[in-house]
Tab-separated table of C-alpha atoms and ligand atoms in Angstrom:
chain	number	residue	atom	x	y	z
A	473	MET	CA	72.050	114.753	101.370
A	474	LEU	CA	75.011	113.945	103.584
A	475	ILE	CA	77.316	110.974	103.174
A	476	ALA	CA	79.929	109.947	105.593
A	477	GLN	CA	82.964	108.118	103.989
A	478	ILE	CA	85.135	105.540	105.860
A	479	SER	CA	87.857	103.502	104.187
A	480	ASP	CA	90.636	100.939	104.841
A	481	THR	CA	89.667	99.892	108.168
A	482	HIS	CA	91.742	96.581	107.723
A	483	ILE	CA	89.861	94.860	110.585
A	484	LEU	CA	91.152	91.608	111.990
A	485	ALA	CA	89.292	88.721	113.690
A	486	GLU	CA	88.326	89.429	117.231
A	487	SER	CA	90.558	86.633	118.361
A	488	SER	CA	93.742	87.976	116.539
A	489	HIS	CA	96.681	88.400	118.675
A	490	ARG	CA	98.441	90.739	116.177
A	491	PRO	CA	99.223	94.144	117.884
A	492	GLU	CA	97.407	96.148	115.457
A	493	ALA	CA	94.163	94.307	115.790
A	494	GLY	CA	92.871	96.157	118.945
A	495	PRO	CA	93.825	99.582	117.881
A	496	ARG	CA	92.140	99.145	114.431
A	497	ALA	CA	88.953	97.879	116.061
A	498	GLU	CA	89.111	100.892	118.436
A	499	ASP	CA	89.675	103.361	115.511
A	500	LEU	CA	86.457	102.043	113.743
A	501	ARG	CA	84.469	102.120	117.026
A	502	ARG	CA	85.361	105.937	117.624
A	503	CYS	CA	84.574	106.676	113.986
A	504	ILE	CA	81.134	105.124	114.324
A	505	ALA	CA	80.333	106.831	117.721
A	506	ASP	CA	81.380	110.205	116.186
A	507	ILE	CA	79.303	109.607	113.114
A	508	ASN	CA	76.345	108.726	115.210
A	509	CYS	CA	76.597	111.999	117.021
A	510	LEU	CA	76.745	114.300	114.002
A	511	ASP	CA	74.074	116.947	113.779
A	512	PRO	CA	72.590	116.876	111.013
A	513	ALA	CA	73.127	113.190	110.894
A	514	PRO	CA	74.487	111.745	107.466
A	515	ASP	CA	71.958	109.854	105.376
A	516	LEU	CA	74.227	106.902	104.955
A	517	VAL	CA	77.901	105.799	105.233
A	518	ILE	CA	80.043	104.598	102.374
A	519	HIS	CA	83.009	102.185	102.899
A	520	THR	CA	85.602	102.363	100.151
A	521	GLY	CA	87.189	99.015	100.697
A	522	ASP	CA	89.947	97.096	102.518
A	523	THR	CA	87.403	96.600	104.905
A	524	VAL	CA	89.346	93.671	106.538
A	525	GLN	CA	92.936	92.573	106.628
A	526	THR	CA	92.929	88.932	105.616
A	527	GLY	CA	89.645	88.281	104.046
A	528	ALA	CA	88.845	85.435	106.452
A	529	PRO	CA	85.207	84.974	107.619
A	530	ALA	CA	86.294	85.890	111.167
A	531	ASP	CA	87.393	89.111	110.067
A	532	TYR	CA	84.044	89.925	108.540
A	533	ALA	CA	82.213	88.646	111.592
A	534	HIS	CA	84.276	91.171	113.702
A	535	LEU	CA	83.566	93.933	111.066
A	536	ARG	CA	79.773	93.374	111.103
A	537	LYS	CA	79.878	93.519	114.884
A	538	LEU	CA	81.724	96.908	114.775
A	539	LEU	CA	79.577	98.417	112.176
A	540	ALA	CA	76.243	97.253	114.013
A	541	PRO	CA	75.877	100.487	116.192
A	542	LEU	CA	75.644	102.626	113.067
A	543	ARG	CA	72.351	104.401	113.122
A	544	MET	CA	72.286	104.739	109.277
A	545	PRO	CA	72.857	102.206	106.342
A	546	VAL	CA	76.311	101.461	105.301
A	547	TYR	CA	77.319	100.523	101.813
A	548	LEU	CA	80.592	98.946	101.069
A	549	ALA	CA	82.929	98.449	98.055
A	550	PRO	CA	85.615	95.780	97.995
A	551	GLY	CA	89.388	96.564	98.143
A	552	ASN	CA	92.371	94.345	97.377
A	553	ARG	CA	92.394	92.935	101.034
A	554	ASP	CA	88.787	91.794	100.599
A	555	ASP	CA	87.572	88.293	99.623
A	556	ARG	CA	84.631	88.472	97.280
A	557	ALA	CA	82.975	85.293	98.497
A	558	ASN	CA	83.318	85.986	102.246
A	559	PHE	CA	82.407	89.675	101.640
A	560	ARG	CA	79.294	88.496	99.698
A	561	ALA	CA	78.373	86.149	102.528
A	562	ALA	CA	78.931	88.814	105.246
A	563	PHE	CA	77.049	91.604	103.477
A	564	GLU	CA	74.361	89.993	101.216
A	565	PRO	CA	72.143	91.228	99.570
A	566	ALA	CA	73.991	94.607	99.378
A	567	ALA	CA	76.494	93.452	96.821
A	568	ALA	CA	75.789	91.414	93.798
A	569	ASP	CA	76.299	91.404	89.956
A	570	GLY	CA	77.551	88.088	88.881
A	571	ILE	CA	81.165	87.601	90.122
A	572	PHE	CA	81.690	91.433	90.689
A	573	LEU	CA	80.694	93.175	93.676
A	574	GLN	CA	79.178	95.980	91.790
A	575	TYR	CA	75.645	97.364	92.638
A	576	THR	CA	73.386	100.384	92.713
A	577	VAL	CA	71.418	102.003	95.663
A	578	GLU	CA	68.365	103.735	94.290
A	579	GLU	CA	66.418	104.842	97.435
A	580	PHE	CA	68.144	108.197	98.035
A	581	PRO	CA	67.862	111.604	96.158
A	582	VAL	CA	71.477	110.861	94.993
A	583	ARG	CA	72.075	107.536	93.039
A	584	LEU	CA	74.909	105.497	94.596
A	585	VAL	CA	76.971	103.051	92.427
A	586	ALA	CA	79.550	100.785	94.048
A	587	LEU	CA	82.391	99.546	91.746
A	588	ASP	CA	84.593	96.558	92.077
A	589	SER	CA	88.280	97.271	91.127
A	590	ILE	CA	89.800	94.197	92.588
A	591	ASP	CA	91.704	91.263	91.047
A	592	PRO	CA	92.172	88.516	93.787
A	593	ALA	CA	95.910	87.884	92.533
A	594	HIS	CA	96.952	91.475	92.882
A	595	ASN	CA	97.164	94.618	95.067
A	596	GLN	CA	96.737	96.938	92.141
A	597	GLY	CA	93.324	97.742	90.584
A	598	VAL	CA	91.745	96.425	87.353
A	599	TYR	CA	88.625	97.572	85.576
A	600	CYS	CA	88.139	95.047	82.829
A	601	ALA	CA	85.770	95.174	79.689
A	602	ASP	CA	82.996	93.350	81.628
A	603	ARG	CA	82.930	95.835	84.392
A	604	GLN	CA	83.255	98.658	82.010
A	605	ARG	CA	80.190	97.402	80.084
A	606	TRP	CA	78.184	97.101	83.265
A	607	LEU	CA	78.915	100.632	84.418
A	608	ASP	CA	78.207	102.247	81.005
A	609	ALA	CA	74.712	100.411	80.831
A	610	CYS	CA	74.077	101.301	84.542
A	611	LEU	CA	74.794	105.034	83.982
A	612	SER	CA	72.875	104.906	80.671
A	613	ALA	CA	69.799	103.630	82.471
A	614	ALA	CA	69.459	106.814	84.639
A	615	PRO	CA	70.973	109.761	82.886
A	616	GLY	CA	68.894	112.242	84.857
A	617	ARG	CA	69.799	111.237	88.268
A	618	PRO	CA	72.806	112.775	90.033
A	619	THR	CA	75.128	109.921	90.956
A	620	ILE	CA	77.930	109.212	93.216
A	621	LEU	CA	80.481	106.375	92.202
A	622	PHE	CA	82.630	104.786	94.898
A	623	ILE	CA	85.486	102.545	94.396
A	624	HIS	CA	88.587	101.240	96.137
A	625	HIS	CA	91.322	101.959	93.771
A	626	PRO	CA	91.592	105.542	92.634
A	627	PRO	CA	92.020	105.640	88.680
A	628	PHE	CA	94.813	108.215	89.039
A	629	ASP	CA	98.081	108.234	90.959
A	630	VAL	CA	98.280	109.274	94.597
A	631	GLY	CA	101.518	108.901	96.460
A	632	GLN	CA	103.250	105.564	95.959
A	633	HIS	CA	101.004	103.151	97.693
A	634	TYR	CA	101.606	99.857	96.092
A	635	ILE	CA	103.262	101.675	93.264
A	636	ASP	CA	100.122	103.472	92.418
A	637	GLY	CA	96.812	102.577	90.818
A	638	TYR	CA	95.951	100.089	88.084
A	639	ARG	CA	97.955	97.180	86.584
A	640	ASP	CA	96.916	98.253	83.016
A	641	PRO	CA	96.687	102.042	82.334
A	642	ALA	CA	94.060	101.227	79.732
A	643	ASP	CA	91.621	100.229	82.494
A	644	ARG	CA	91.675	103.771	84.065
A	645	ALA	CA	91.503	105.468	80.698
A	646	ALA	CA	88.368	103.416	79.877
A	647	LEU	CA	86.825	104.348	83.162
A	648	ALA	CA	87.542	108.008	82.609
A	649	ALA	CA	86.016	107.839	79.254
A	650	ILE	CA	82.844	106.262	80.677
A	651	VAL	CA	82.456	108.717	83.451
A	652	ALA	CA	83.130	111.652	81.221
A	653	ARG	CA	80.329	110.595	78.781
A	654	HIS	CA	77.806	110.488	81.715
A	655	ARG	CA	77.434	113.973	82.970
A	656	GLN	CA	75.206	112.934	85.929
A	657	VAL	CA	78.269	111.730	87.801
A	658	ARG	CA	78.973	114.078	90.539
A	659	ARG	CA	81.795	112.444	92.587
A	660	LEU	CA	84.108	109.640	92.530
A	661	LEU	CA	85.067	108.491	96.059
A	662	CYS	CA	88.084	106.358	96.490
A	663	GLY	CA	90.214	104.574	99.121
A	664	HIS	CA	93.301	102.508	98.855
A	665	CYS	CA	96.206	105.131	98.888
A	666	HIS	CA	95.476	105.776	102.800
A	667	ARG	CA	95.833	109.599	102.250
A	668	SER	CA	93.687	112.489	101.427
A	669	SER	CA	93.608	114.077	98.085
A	670	GLN	CA	91.174	115.690	95.708
A	671	ARG	CA	91.169	116.554	91.992
A	672	ILE	CA	88.978	117.165	88.910
A	673	TRP	CA	89.043	113.802	87.073
A	674	ALA	CA	86.953	112.948	83.955
A	675	ASP	CA	85.023	116.289	84.556
A	676	THR	CA	84.040	115.135	88.053
A	677	GLN	CA	85.251	115.724	91.591
A	678	ALA	CA	87.362	112.869	92.719
A	679	THR	CA	88.671	112.326	96.224
A	680	THR	CA	90.652	109.927	98.411
A	681	MET	CA	90.731	109.522	102.095
A	682	PRO	CA	93.203	108.389	104.797
A	683	SER	CA	92.990	104.943	106.262
A	684	VAL	CA	90.634	104.829	109.474
A	685	ALA	CA	93.328	102.390	110.693
A	686	ARG	CA	95.811	104.686	112.637
A	687	ASP	CA	98.919	102.503	111.723
A	688	LEU	CA	98.246	102.805	108.077
A	689	ARG	CA	97.577	106.537	107.670
A	690	GLU	CA	99.784	108.367	105.174
A	691	GLY	CA	100.450	112.001	104.620
A	692	ILE	CA	99.409	113.088	108.073
A	693	ASP	CA	101.007	113.173	111.634
A	694	ALA	CA	99.810	109.638	112.409
A	695	GLN	CA	101.241	109.604	115.909
A	696	ARG	CA	99.650	112.951	116.832
A	697	LEU	CA	96.337	111.973	115.524
A	698	ALA	CA	96.335	108.422	116.745
A	699	GLY	CA	92.953	107.969	118.541
A	700	THR	CA	91.364	110.611	116.450
A	701	PRO	CA	88.443	109.303	114.319
A	702	LEU	CA	88.923	109.917	110.667
A	703	TYR	CA	86.256	110.010	108.149
A	704	GLN	CA	85.024	112.411	105.390
A	705	LEU	CA	81.713	114.006	104.907
A	706	HIS	CA	80.377	114.727	101.382
A	707	ALA	CA	77.366	117.086	101.093
A	708	LEU	CA	75.213	116.886	97.736
A	709	THR	CA	72.299	118.361	96.372
A	710	ALA	CA	70.000	116.241	94.146
A	711	ARG	CA	69.836	119.046	91.403
B	1496	FE2	FE1	94.105	99.567	102.396
């Protein structure tokens, strides 16, 4: 099974006059055109959040239009730039668990679990007791199925983006404890820090990836790579 990951597209409304609006849309268009041509084709695409810049409905309308040419399904997790209500309105029914945008995707050989690490008042992540209970129950329900988790905020420090990570270190410790208990978790895919990294975390492989948006990429020669579509491919087996 092959998964293409995109992240931190920070799309603005089609009518926006901000100078970064056009290049960001073009960056996502190029990513999608490239992913559509891959052979073998990915089974699906995951977006790890900060899908739009302001959270306004017009941002989401533009994002939907840009994603429409994808030949495979796309599943999104929210980032600190996303607005839960407008995200839900744009992508229903892919995202729903009460107030949190946490959900599972069951129709592939590998089970997908989208996690919601946002707190509308802050850029840093949170993973509160309600979300922890949901994830523990979710993973307890299918211990035999290989599983990928995807979340915006990495529960470990990468660079200095927004002074790293989570407002309360106890949140990331709790998340790590849950994941370590459930041995079927194969990967944790993250966004937020706008740069590439990988590590073993809670006995699973955890990765972050650069921003699709060229003006926000960290840790690479952003000028030289401007115009290059950036996404990550993750190959998994169901055993
Ligand atoms: Fe971002």
